[in-house]
């Protein structure tokens, strides 16, 4: 059954949409696995993954089946009632992680909002209103609500919207001495991305996360890991904290959790969770049956030894080839990241040109991302096929060769 729609085109964006985005010049209309087609029928290989969201590519059969089944069963019921998909997904997340309790919401920003509010509430209840300070990292990204841009360490996202949330300070990332100097008994939480995503795909040093854990314990502060981008299999472990062996008190997840269907989750212990008693926090759509049914299928599909091993294997494939391309054209100074969240750092001669690289790549038929103006980012499906990796990187190399000639 196919509905006849009015024709629309890219130019309509400029006429009808709030101009807070600058989308590419073509409009994708269909996807299958790691390939996408635009309105003109042109095919592209997708290494952008909807910004680290399409963890199983496009239209994965397991996700289509889960969504279709749920679409014919129950869409929405509100939190006045609970529902089976939410209970199943919560149980599975608890079984698979440190967490004992789950709060569902609809995005990464909302998962962080819940995490930060919980951290403040716990400190308030246990130690009083003075203990409300949050320490986060310079250049971190935690979402676009006012609380999350205030915690995020990038003034360009938080300036110009009136008074920010108070009691937040920022320290350089991967600098344990700076964190040690900043933390005090007034600190209620230290918030870190185990891999800083938006600001250039920067993995934490092992000693940094271990040290942060110890400092938090010494000061009765909670350690919050924002795994919205680096979690759900992307690091090669289900969550990046498992890769490091450093367990947070609160973890936020979103992006890959829904594989393209909007969902977010905050994971924590029972002891902390009890501070969000009835009425303290909520959201209409959180734990929506459609979102949770898809999330369950994502978790079932990615949390297997085969997929995890595949991520390591594909990481090596990307890294080797990107290093070779980097060397041949003097493009990259470093290729870094964990699993299938990879950042290729532009060499001095190319600094600031990440957007030009991704535009050229799209022209050659491969979608990649930037993470700051100096880093080209790859966040493909965890089950991207070898053929697509090779063909996509061939196209990427053609784009780079063309840019290098110009
Ligand atoms: C994308 C992202 C967010 C925000 O998620 P939204 O779903 O856009 O609200 C928060 N933290 C990190 C690390 C992210 O990459």
GROMACS .gro file of C-alpha atoms and ligand atoms in nm:
model
  421
    1UNK     CA    1   0.000   0.000   0.000
    2UNK     CA    2   0.165   0.320  -0.114
    3UNK     CA    3   0.035   0.670  -0.048
    4UNK     CA    4   0.062   0.935  -0.320
    5UNK     CA    5   0.254   1.235  -0.174
    6UNK     CA    6   0.295   1.593  -0.296
    7UNK     CA    7   0.639   1.641  -0.451
    8UNK     CA    8   0.896   1.824  -0.232
    9UNK     CA    9   1.256   1.921  -0.288
   10UNK     CA   10   1.566   2.045  -0.106
   11UNK     CA   11   1.477   2.410  -0.180
   12UNK     CA   12   1.163   2.366   0.032
   13UNK     CA   13   1.389   2.336   0.336
   14UNK     CA   14   1.496   2.699   0.298
   15UNK     CA   15   1.137   2.809   0.253
   16UNK     CA   16   0.962   2.613   0.527
   17UNK     CA   17   1.208   2.502   0.795
   18UNK     CA   18   1.370   2.691   1.082
   19UNK     CA   19   1.723   2.755   0.948
   20UNK     CA   20   1.913   2.592   1.237
   21UNK     CA   21   2.054   2.319   1.009
   22UNK     CA   22   2.239   2.329   0.678
   23UNK     CA   23   2.148   1.996   0.517
   24UNK     CA   24   2.328   1.859   0.211
   25UNK     CA   25   2.207   1.953  -0.134
   26UNK     CA   26   2.042   1.617  -0.200
   27UNK     CA   27   1.749   1.447  -0.023
   28UNK     CA   28   1.787   1.081   0.077
   29UNK     CA   29   1.468   0.886   0.023
   30UNK     CA   30   1.548   0.521   0.091
   31UNK     CA   31   1.808   0.306   0.265
   32UNK     CA   32   1.899  -0.061   0.281
   33UNK     CA   33   2.189  -0.190   0.490
   34UNK     CA   34   2.475   0.057   0.445
   35UNK     CA   35   2.344   0.204   0.119
   36UNK     CA   36   2.119   0.507   0.074
   37UNK     CA   37   1.946   0.644  -0.239
   38UNK     CA   38   1.853   1.006  -0.304
   39UNK     CA   39   1.559   1.157  -0.498
   40UNK     CA   40   1.747   1.127  -0.829
   41UNK     CA   41   1.817   0.757  -0.768
   42UNK     CA   42   2.185   0.816  -0.693
   43UNK     CA   43   2.326   0.558  -0.451
   44UNK     CA   44   2.559   0.645  -0.161
   45UNK     CA   45   2.744   0.433   0.093
   46UNK     CA   46   2.664   0.542   0.446
   47UNK     CA   47   2.956   0.573   0.688
   48UNK     CA   48   2.776   0.851   0.879
   49UNK     CA   49   2.505   0.626   1.022
   50UNK     CA   50   2.272   0.915   1.098
   51UNK     CA   51   2.539   1.046   1.339
   52UNK     CA   52   2.617   0.720   1.518
   53UNK     CA   53   2.250   0.618   1.530
   54UNK     CA   54   2.189   0.360   1.255
   55UNK     CA   55   2.382   0.094   1.443
   56UNK     CA   56   2.239  -0.182   1.221
   57UNK     CA   57   2.224   0.018   0.900
   58UNK     CA   58   1.897   0.100   0.728
   59UNK     CA   59   1.583  -0.115   0.742
   60UNK     CA   60   1.750  -0.405   0.924
   61UNK     CA   61   1.501  -0.696   0.905
   62UNK     CA   62   1.503  -0.756   1.283
   63UNK     CA   63   1.419  -0.391   1.352
   64UNK     CA   64   1.156  -0.370   1.077
   65UNK     CA   65   0.993  -0.685   1.218
   66UNK     CA   66   0.993  -0.552   1.577
   67UNK     CA   67   0.855  -0.213   1.473
   68UNK     CA   68   0.591  -0.359   1.242
   69UNK     CA   69   0.474  -0.610   1.499
   70UNK     CA   70   0.449  -0.339   1.765
   71UNK     CA   71   0.282  -0.097   1.521
   72UNK     CA   72   0.003  -0.350   1.483
   73UNK     CA   73  -0.022  -0.405   1.858
   74UNK     CA   74   0.009  -0.092   2.076
   75UNK     CA   75   0.170   0.246   1.997
   76UNK     CA   76   0.134   0.456   2.306
   77UNK     CA   77  -0.024   0.420   2.647
   78UNK     CA   78   0.156   0.685   2.866
   79UNK     CA   79   0.330   0.633   3.198
   80UNK     CA   80  -0.003   0.613   3.376
   81UNK     CA   81   0.037   0.249   3.267
   82UNK     CA   82   0.349   0.048   3.204
   83UNK     CA   83   0.393  -0.169   2.895
   84UNK     CA   84   0.556  -0.496   2.796
   85UNK     CA   85   0.825  -0.370   2.552
   86UNK     CA   86   0.953  -0.118   2.811
   87UNK     CA   87   0.967  -0.383   3.082
   88UNK     CA   88   1.147  -0.628   2.854
   89UNK     CA   89   1.405  -0.372   2.740
   90UNK     CA   90   1.465  -0.248   3.096
   91UNK     CA   91   1.521  -0.606   3.216
   92UNK     CA   92   1.767  -0.674   2.936
   93UNK     CA   93   1.962  -0.351   2.998
   94UNK     CA   94   1.983  -0.435   3.368
   95UNK     CA   95   2.098  -0.791   3.293
   96UNK     CA   96   2.364  -0.666   3.053
   97UNK     CA   97   2.513  -0.380   3.260
   98UNK     CA   98   2.604  -0.249   3.608
   99UNK     CA   99   2.262  -0.089   3.629
  100UNK     CA  100   1.971  -0.201   3.846
  101UNK     CA  101   1.719   0.061   3.732
  102UNK     CA  102   1.633   0.225   3.400
  103UNK     CA  103   1.454   0.549   3.313
  104UNK     CA  104   1.338   0.579   2.953
  105UNK     CA  105   1.309   0.903   2.757
  106UNK     CA  106   1.334   1.010   2.392
  107UNK     CA  107   1.680   1.152   2.321
  108UNK     CA  108   2.034   1.187   2.444
  109UNK     CA  109   1.971   1.532   2.586
  110UNK     CA  110   1.677   1.399   2.786
  111UNK     CA  111   1.883   1.105   2.917
  112UNK     CA  112   2.148   1.352   3.034
  113UNK     CA  113   1.890   1.591   3.175
  114UNK     CA  114   1.760   1.302   3.387
  115UNK     CA  115   2.116   1.203   3.484
  116UNK     CA  116   2.208   1.555   3.596
  117UNK     CA  117   1.882   1.607   3.783
  118UNK     CA  118   1.926   1.272   3.957
  119UNK     CA  119   2.283   1.357   4.058
  120UNK     CA  120   2.171   1.689   4.205
  121UNK     CA  121   1.873   1.531   4.378
  122UNK     CA  122   2.084   1.259   4.539
  123UNK     CA  123   2.335   1.514   4.670
  124UNK     CA  124   2.054   1.739   4.791
  125UNK     CA  125   1.884   1.456   4.980
  126UNK     CA  126   2.201   1.310   5.127
  127UNK     CA  127   2.418   1.616   5.195
  128UNK     CA  128   2.205   1.930   5.153
  129UNK     CA  129   2.165   2.208   4.895
  130UNK     CA  130   2.532   2.318   4.904
  131UNK     CA  131   2.644   2.004   4.724
  132UNK     CA  132   2.521   2.089   4.377
  133UNK     CA  133   2.831   2.153   4.167
  134UNK     CA  134   2.886   1.964   3.845
  135UNK     CA  135   3.226   1.928   3.682
  136UNK     CA  136   3.237   1.850   3.312
  137UNK     CA  137   3.502   1.859   3.040
  138UNK     CA  138   3.601   2.137   2.805
  139UNK     CA  139   3.473   2.060   2.453
  140UNK     CA  140   3.229   1.799   2.581
  141UNK     CA  141   2.884   1.765   2.424
  142UNK     CA  142   2.579   1.654   2.620
  143UNK     CA  143   2.279   1.778   2.417
  144UNK     CA  144   2.092   2.101   2.341
  145UNK     CA  145   1.854   2.167   2.630
  146UNK     CA  146   1.958   2.456   2.853
  147UNK     CA  147   2.090   2.226   3.130
  148UNK     CA  148   2.280   2.007   2.884
  149UNK     CA  149   2.439   2.294   2.690
  150UNK     CA  150   2.537   2.447   3.025
  151UNK     CA  151   2.710   2.122   3.127
  152UNK     CA  152   2.853   2.080   2.775
  153UNK     CA  153   3.192   2.245   2.747
  154UNK     CA  154   3.133   2.453   2.433
  155UNK     CA  155   3.035   2.819   2.477
  156UNK     CA  156   2.915   2.839   2.115
  157UNK     CA  157   2.619   2.618   2.211
  158UNK     CA  158   2.535   2.782   2.545
  159UNK     CA  159   2.598   3.155   2.490
  160UNK     CA  160   2.317   3.389   2.393
  161UNK     CA  161   2.025   3.212   2.557
  162UNK     CA  162   2.009   3.414   2.879
  163UNK     CA  163   2.130   3.299   3.219
  164UNK     CA  164   2.285   2.952   3.213
  165UNK     CA  165   2.235   2.686   3.476
  166UNK     CA  166   2.466   2.776   3.765
  167UNK     CA  167   2.711   2.559   3.957
  168UNK     CA  168   2.887   2.405   3.659
  169UNK     CA  169   3.260   2.420   3.587
  170UNK     CA  170   3.474   2.279   3.307
  171UNK     CA  171   3.819   2.121   3.317
  172UNK     CA  172   4.043   2.009   3.029
  173UNK     CA  173   3.968   1.651   2.920
  174UNK     CA  174   4.219   1.376   2.998
  175UNK     CA  175   4.387   1.603   3.255
  176UNK     CA  176   4.358   1.426   3.590
  177UNK     CA  177   4.550   1.696   3.779
  178UNK     CA  178   4.297   1.957   3.662
  179UNK     CA  179   4.007   1.741   3.777
  180UNK     CA  180   4.177   1.682   4.111
  181UNK     CA  181   4.225   2.057   4.155
  182UNK     CA  182   3.860   2.131   4.070
  183UNK     CA  183   3.678   1.863   4.267
  184UNK     CA  184   3.560   1.936   4.621
  185UNK     CA  185   3.303   1.824   4.873
  186UNK     CA  186   3.057   2.056   4.698
  187UNK     CA  187   3.086   1.849   4.379
  188UNK     CA  188   2.777   1.636   4.323
  189UNK     CA  189   2.883   1.487   3.990
  190UNK     CA  190   3.165   1.455   3.741
  191UNK     CA  191   3.028   1.414   3.389
  192UNK     CA  192   3.244   1.261   3.116
  193UNK     CA  193   3.212   1.106   2.772
  194UNK     CA  194   3.438   0.796   2.769
  195UNK     CA  195   3.503   0.894   2.408
  196UNK     CA  196   3.441   1.262   2.330
  197UNK     CA  197   3.237   1.236   2.012
  198UNK     CA  198   3.133   1.574   1.872
  199UNK     CA  199   3.459   1.748   1.954
  200UNK     CA  200   3.685   1.518   1.755
  201UNK     CA  201   3.651   1.153   1.861
  202UNK     CA  202   3.889   1.168   2.156
  203UNK     CA  203   3.904   0.851   2.367
  204UNK     CA  204   3.969   0.892   2.740
  205UNK     CA  205   4.301   0.771   2.876
  206UNK     CA  206   4.265   0.463   3.094
  207UNK     CA  207   4.433   0.636   3.391
  208UNK     CA  208   4.202   0.936   3.352
  209UNK     CA  209   3.880   0.741   3.397
  210UNK     CA  210   4.031   0.532   3.677
  211UNK     CA  211   4.148   0.849   3.850
  212UNK     CA  212   3.811   1.019   3.802
  213UNK     CA  213   3.640   0.721   3.965
  214UNK     CA  214   3.871   0.744   4.270
  215UNK     CA  215   3.828   1.121   4.302
  216UNK     CA  216   3.449   1.087   4.288
  217UNK     CA  217   3.455   0.821   4.558
  218UNK     CA  218   3.680   1.034   4.779
  219UNK     CA  219   3.442   1.332   4.752
  220UNK     CA  220   3.104   1.154   4.755
  221UNK     CA  221   3.045   1.271   4.401
  222UNK     CA  222   2.870   1.062   4.138
  223UNK     CA  223   3.050   0.962   3.820
  224UNK     CA  224   2.823   1.011   3.518
  225UNK     CA  225   2.924   0.862   3.183
  226UNK     CA  226   2.754   1.008   2.876
  227UNK     CA  227   2.753   0.709   2.642
  228UNK     CA  228   2.495   0.855   2.406
  229UNK     CA  229   2.744   0.837   2.117
  230UNK     CA  230   3.009   0.582   2.225
  231UNK     CA  231   2.774   0.325   2.380
  232UNK     CA  232   2.556   0.042   2.244
  233UNK     CA  233   2.830  -0.162   2.083
  234UNK     CA  234   3.017   0.113   1.905
  235UNK     CA  235   3.334   0.070   2.113
  236UNK     CA  236   3.341  -0.304   2.051
  237UNK     CA  237   3.193  -0.365   2.398
  238UNK     CA  238   2.824  -0.312   2.475
  239UNK     CA  239   2.918   0.007   2.660
  240UNK     CA  240   3.251   0.188   2.657
  241UNK     CA  241   3.275   0.170   3.038
  242UNK     CA  242   3.321  -0.206   2.991
  243UNK     CA  243   3.612  -0.143   2.758
  244UNK     CA  244   3.780   0.062   3.031
  245UNK     CA  245   3.665  -0.149   3.326
  246UNK     CA  246   3.558   0.169   3.506
  247UNK     CA  247   3.197   0.163   3.626
  248UNK     CA  248   2.995   0.486   3.650
  249UNK     CA  249   2.711   0.555   3.893
  250UNK     CA  250   2.486   0.685   3.618
  251UNK     CA  251   2.505   0.619   3.243
  252UNK     CA  252   2.312   0.787   2.964
  253UNK     CA  253   2.235   0.612   2.637
  254UNK     CA  254   2.045   0.712   2.323
  255UNK     CA  255   2.146   0.732   1.951
  256UNK     CA  256   2.233   0.366   1.869
  257UNK     CA  257   1.993   0.240   2.138
  258UNK     CA  258   1.704   0.289   1.896
  259UNK     CA  259   1.893   0.220   1.573
  260UNK     CA  260   1.703   0.514   1.419
  261UNK     CA  261   1.388   0.516   1.631
  262UNK     CA  262   1.401   0.794   1.893
  263UNK     CA  263   1.472   0.664   2.243
  264UNK     CA  264   1.699   0.753   2.533
  265UNK     CA  265   1.773   0.582   2.862
  266UNK     CA  266   1.934   0.665   3.192
  267UNK     CA  267   2.082   0.368   3.375
  268UNK     CA  268   2.171   0.367   3.744
  269UNK     CA  269   2.168   0.170   4.069
  270UNK     CA  270   1.862   0.110   4.292
  271UNK     CA  271   2.022   0.310   4.571
  272UNK     CA  272   2.043   0.621   4.355
  273UNK     CA  273   1.724   0.561   4.159
  274UNK     CA  274   1.512   0.576   4.474
  275UNK     CA  275   1.579   0.952   4.492
  276UNK     CA  276   1.358   1.002   4.186
  277UNK     CA  277   1.040   0.917   4.373
  278UNK     CA  278   0.691   0.936   4.221
  279UNK     CA  279   0.633   1.279   4.069
  280UNK     CA  280   0.995   1.405   4.075
  281UNK     CA  281   1.062   1.359   3.704
  282UNK     CA  282   0.890   1.233   3.392
  283UNK     CA  283   0.811   1.253   3.022
  284UNK     CA  284   0.500   1.168   2.822
  285UNK     CA  285   0.668   0.948   2.561
  286UNK     CA  286   0.944   0.790   2.774
  287UNK     CA  287   0.922   0.413   2.749
  288UNK     CA  288   0.695   0.433   2.446
  289UNK     CA  289   0.609   0.079   2.326
  290UNK     CA  290   0.724   0.139   1.966
  291UNK     CA  291   1.062   0.279   2.075
  292UNK     CA  292   1.121   0.009   2.334
  293UNK     CA  293   1.024  -0.274   2.097
  294UNK     CA  294   1.284  -0.147   1.851
  295UNK     CA  295   1.540  -0.091   2.129
  296UNK     CA  296   1.494  -0.449   2.242
  297UNK     CA  297   1.557  -0.578   1.891
  298UNK     CA  298   1.868  -0.359   1.862
  299UNK     CA  299   2.006  -0.489   2.191
  300UNK     CA  300   1.929  -0.852   2.103
  301UNK     CA  301   2.098  -0.814   1.766
  302UNK     CA  302   2.414  -0.625   1.862
  303UNK     CA  303   2.496  -0.775   2.202
  304UNK     CA  304   2.650  -1.094   2.069
  305UNK     CA  305   3.014  -1.207   2.061
  306UNK     CA  306   2.998  -1.217   1.678
  307UNK     CA  307   2.892  -0.855   1.637
  308UNK     CA  308   3.142  -0.738   1.900
  309UNK     CA  309   3.428  -0.927   1.733
  310UNK     CA  310   3.311  -0.793   1.396
  311UNK     CA  311   3.342  -0.436   1.527
  312UNK     CA  312   3.709  -0.493   1.619
  313UNK     CA  313   3.775  -0.647   1.279
  314UNK     CA  314   3.606  -0.363   1.090
  315UNK     CA  315   3.788  -0.107   1.306
  316UNK     CA  316   4.120  -0.251   1.191
  317UNK     CA  317   4.003  -0.249   0.828
  318UNK     CA  318   3.901   0.120   0.846
  319UNK     CA  319   4.210   0.224   1.035
  320UNK     CA  320   4.462   0.054   0.806
  321UNK     CA  321   4.304   0.197   0.492
  322UNK     CA  322   4.252   0.547   0.635
  323UNK     CA  323   4.613   0.558   0.752
  324UNK     CA  324   4.726   0.459   0.403
  325UNK     CA  325   4.505   0.726   0.241
  326UNK     CA  326   4.631   0.976   0.498
  327UNK     CA  327   4.991   0.897   0.418
  328UNK     CA  328   4.953   0.901   0.043
  329UNK     CA  329   4.788   1.243   0.033
  330UNK     CA  330   4.937   1.397   0.350
  331UNK     CA  331   4.583   1.427   0.475
  332UNK     CA  332   4.575   1.289   0.829
  333UNK     CA  333   4.808   1.330   1.125
  334UNK     CA  334   4.634   1.058   1.324
  335UNK     CA  335   4.350   0.805   1.300
  336UNK     CA  336   4.193   0.749   1.643
  337UNK     CA  337   3.881   0.622   1.817
  338UNK     CA  338   3.734   0.300   1.950
  339UNK     CA  339   3.560   0.033   1.746
  340UNK     CA  340   3.337   0.193   1.485
  341UNK     CA  341   3.361   0.548   1.612
  342UNK     CA  342   3.667   0.667   1.425
  343UNK     CA  343   3.818   1.012   1.388
  344UNK     CA  344   4.072   1.093   1.121
  345UNK     CA  345   4.255   1.407   1.238
  346UNK     CA  346   4.344   1.643   0.955
  347UNK     CA  347   4.713   1.730   0.915
  348UNK     CA  348   4.817   2.097   0.945
  349UNK     CA  349   4.790   2.163   0.571
  350UNK     CA  350   4.425   2.048   0.579
  351UNK     CA  351   4.320   2.200   0.913
  352UNK     CA  352   3.966   2.340   0.914
  353UNK     CA  353   3.873   2.153   0.594
  354UNK     CA  354   3.666   1.865   0.735
  355UNK     CA  355   3.349   2.006   0.578
  356UNK     CA  356   3.518   2.026   0.236
  357UNK     CA  357   3.628   1.663   0.274
  358UNK     CA  358   3.280   1.539   0.361
  359UNK     CA  359   3.121   1.741   0.077
  360UNK     CA  360   3.369   1.592  -0.170
  361UNK     CA  361   3.304   1.246  -0.027
  362UNK     CA  362   2.928   1.285  -0.074
  363UNK     CA  363   2.991   1.390  -0.436
  364UNK     CA  364   3.183   1.065  -0.486
  365UNK     CA  365   2.899   0.867  -0.325
  366UNK     CA  366   3.003   0.813   0.035
  367UNK     CA  367   2.855   0.981   0.344
  368UNK     CA  368   3.098   1.069   0.624
  369UNK     CA  369   3.079   1.317   0.912
  370UNK     CA  370   3.291   1.583   1.067
  371UNK     CA  371   3.364   1.612   1.440
  372UNK     CA  372   3.493   1.970   1.471
  373UNK     CA  373   3.637   2.142   1.160
  374UNK     CA  374   3.961   1.941   1.196
  375UNK     CA  375   3.839   1.581   1.219
  376UNK     CA  376   3.663   1.356   0.967
  377UNK     CA  377   3.440   1.113   1.156
  378UNK     CA  378   3.322   0.765   1.060
  379UNK     CA  379   3.029   0.606   1.248
  380UNK     CA  380   2.904   0.329   1.020
  381UNK     CA  381   2.666   0.043   1.098
  382UNK     CA  382   2.824  -0.220   1.323
  383UNK     CA  383   2.728  -0.482   1.066
  384UNK     CA  384   2.851  -0.292   0.759
  385UNK     CA  385   2.965  -0.546   0.504
  386UNK     CA  386   3.325  -0.585   0.389
  387UNK     CA  387   3.223  -0.506   0.031
  388UNK     CA  388   3.064  -0.178   0.145
  389UNK     CA  389   3.366  -0.085   0.356
  390UNK     CA  390   3.602  -0.140   0.063
  391UNK     CA  391   3.382   0.032  -0.194
  392UNK     CA  392   3.309   0.321   0.044
  393UNK     CA  393   3.675   0.376   0.118
  394UNK     CA  394   3.756   0.358  -0.256
  395UNK     CA  395   3.506   0.638  -0.309
  396UNK     CA  396   3.650   0.828  -0.012
  397UNK     CA  397   3.998   0.799  -0.160
  398UNK     CA  398   3.874   0.932  -0.497
  399UNK     CA  399   3.727   1.233  -0.316
  400UNK     CA  400   4.054   1.297  -0.133
  401UNK     CA  401   4.257   1.258  -0.453
  402UNK     CA  402   4.033   1.512  -0.626
  403UNK     CA  403   4.069   1.760  -0.337
  404UNK     CA  404   4.446   1.709  -0.323
  405UNK     CA  405   4.470   1.792  -0.695
  406UNK     CA  406   4.265   2.107  -0.673
  407LIG     C1  407   2.428   1.331   2.035
  407LIG     C2  408   2.475   1.342   2.174
  407LIG     C3  409   2.394   1.391   2.277
  407LIG     C4  410   2.256   1.449   2.249
  407LIG     O1  411   2.167   1.356   2.202
  407LIG     P1  412   2.030   1.405   2.133
  407LIG     O2  413   1.957   1.279   2.104
  407LIG     O3  414   2.069   1.484   2.013
  407LIG     O4  415   1.961   1.490   2.232
  407LIG     C5  416   2.442   1.390   2.406
  407LIG     N1  417   2.565   1.344   2.434
  407LIG     C6  418   2.647   1.296   2.339
  407LIG     C7  419   2.780   1.244   2.378
  407LIG     C8  420   2.606   1.295   2.206
  407LIG     O5  421   2.689   1.251   2.110
   0.00000   0.00000   0.00000
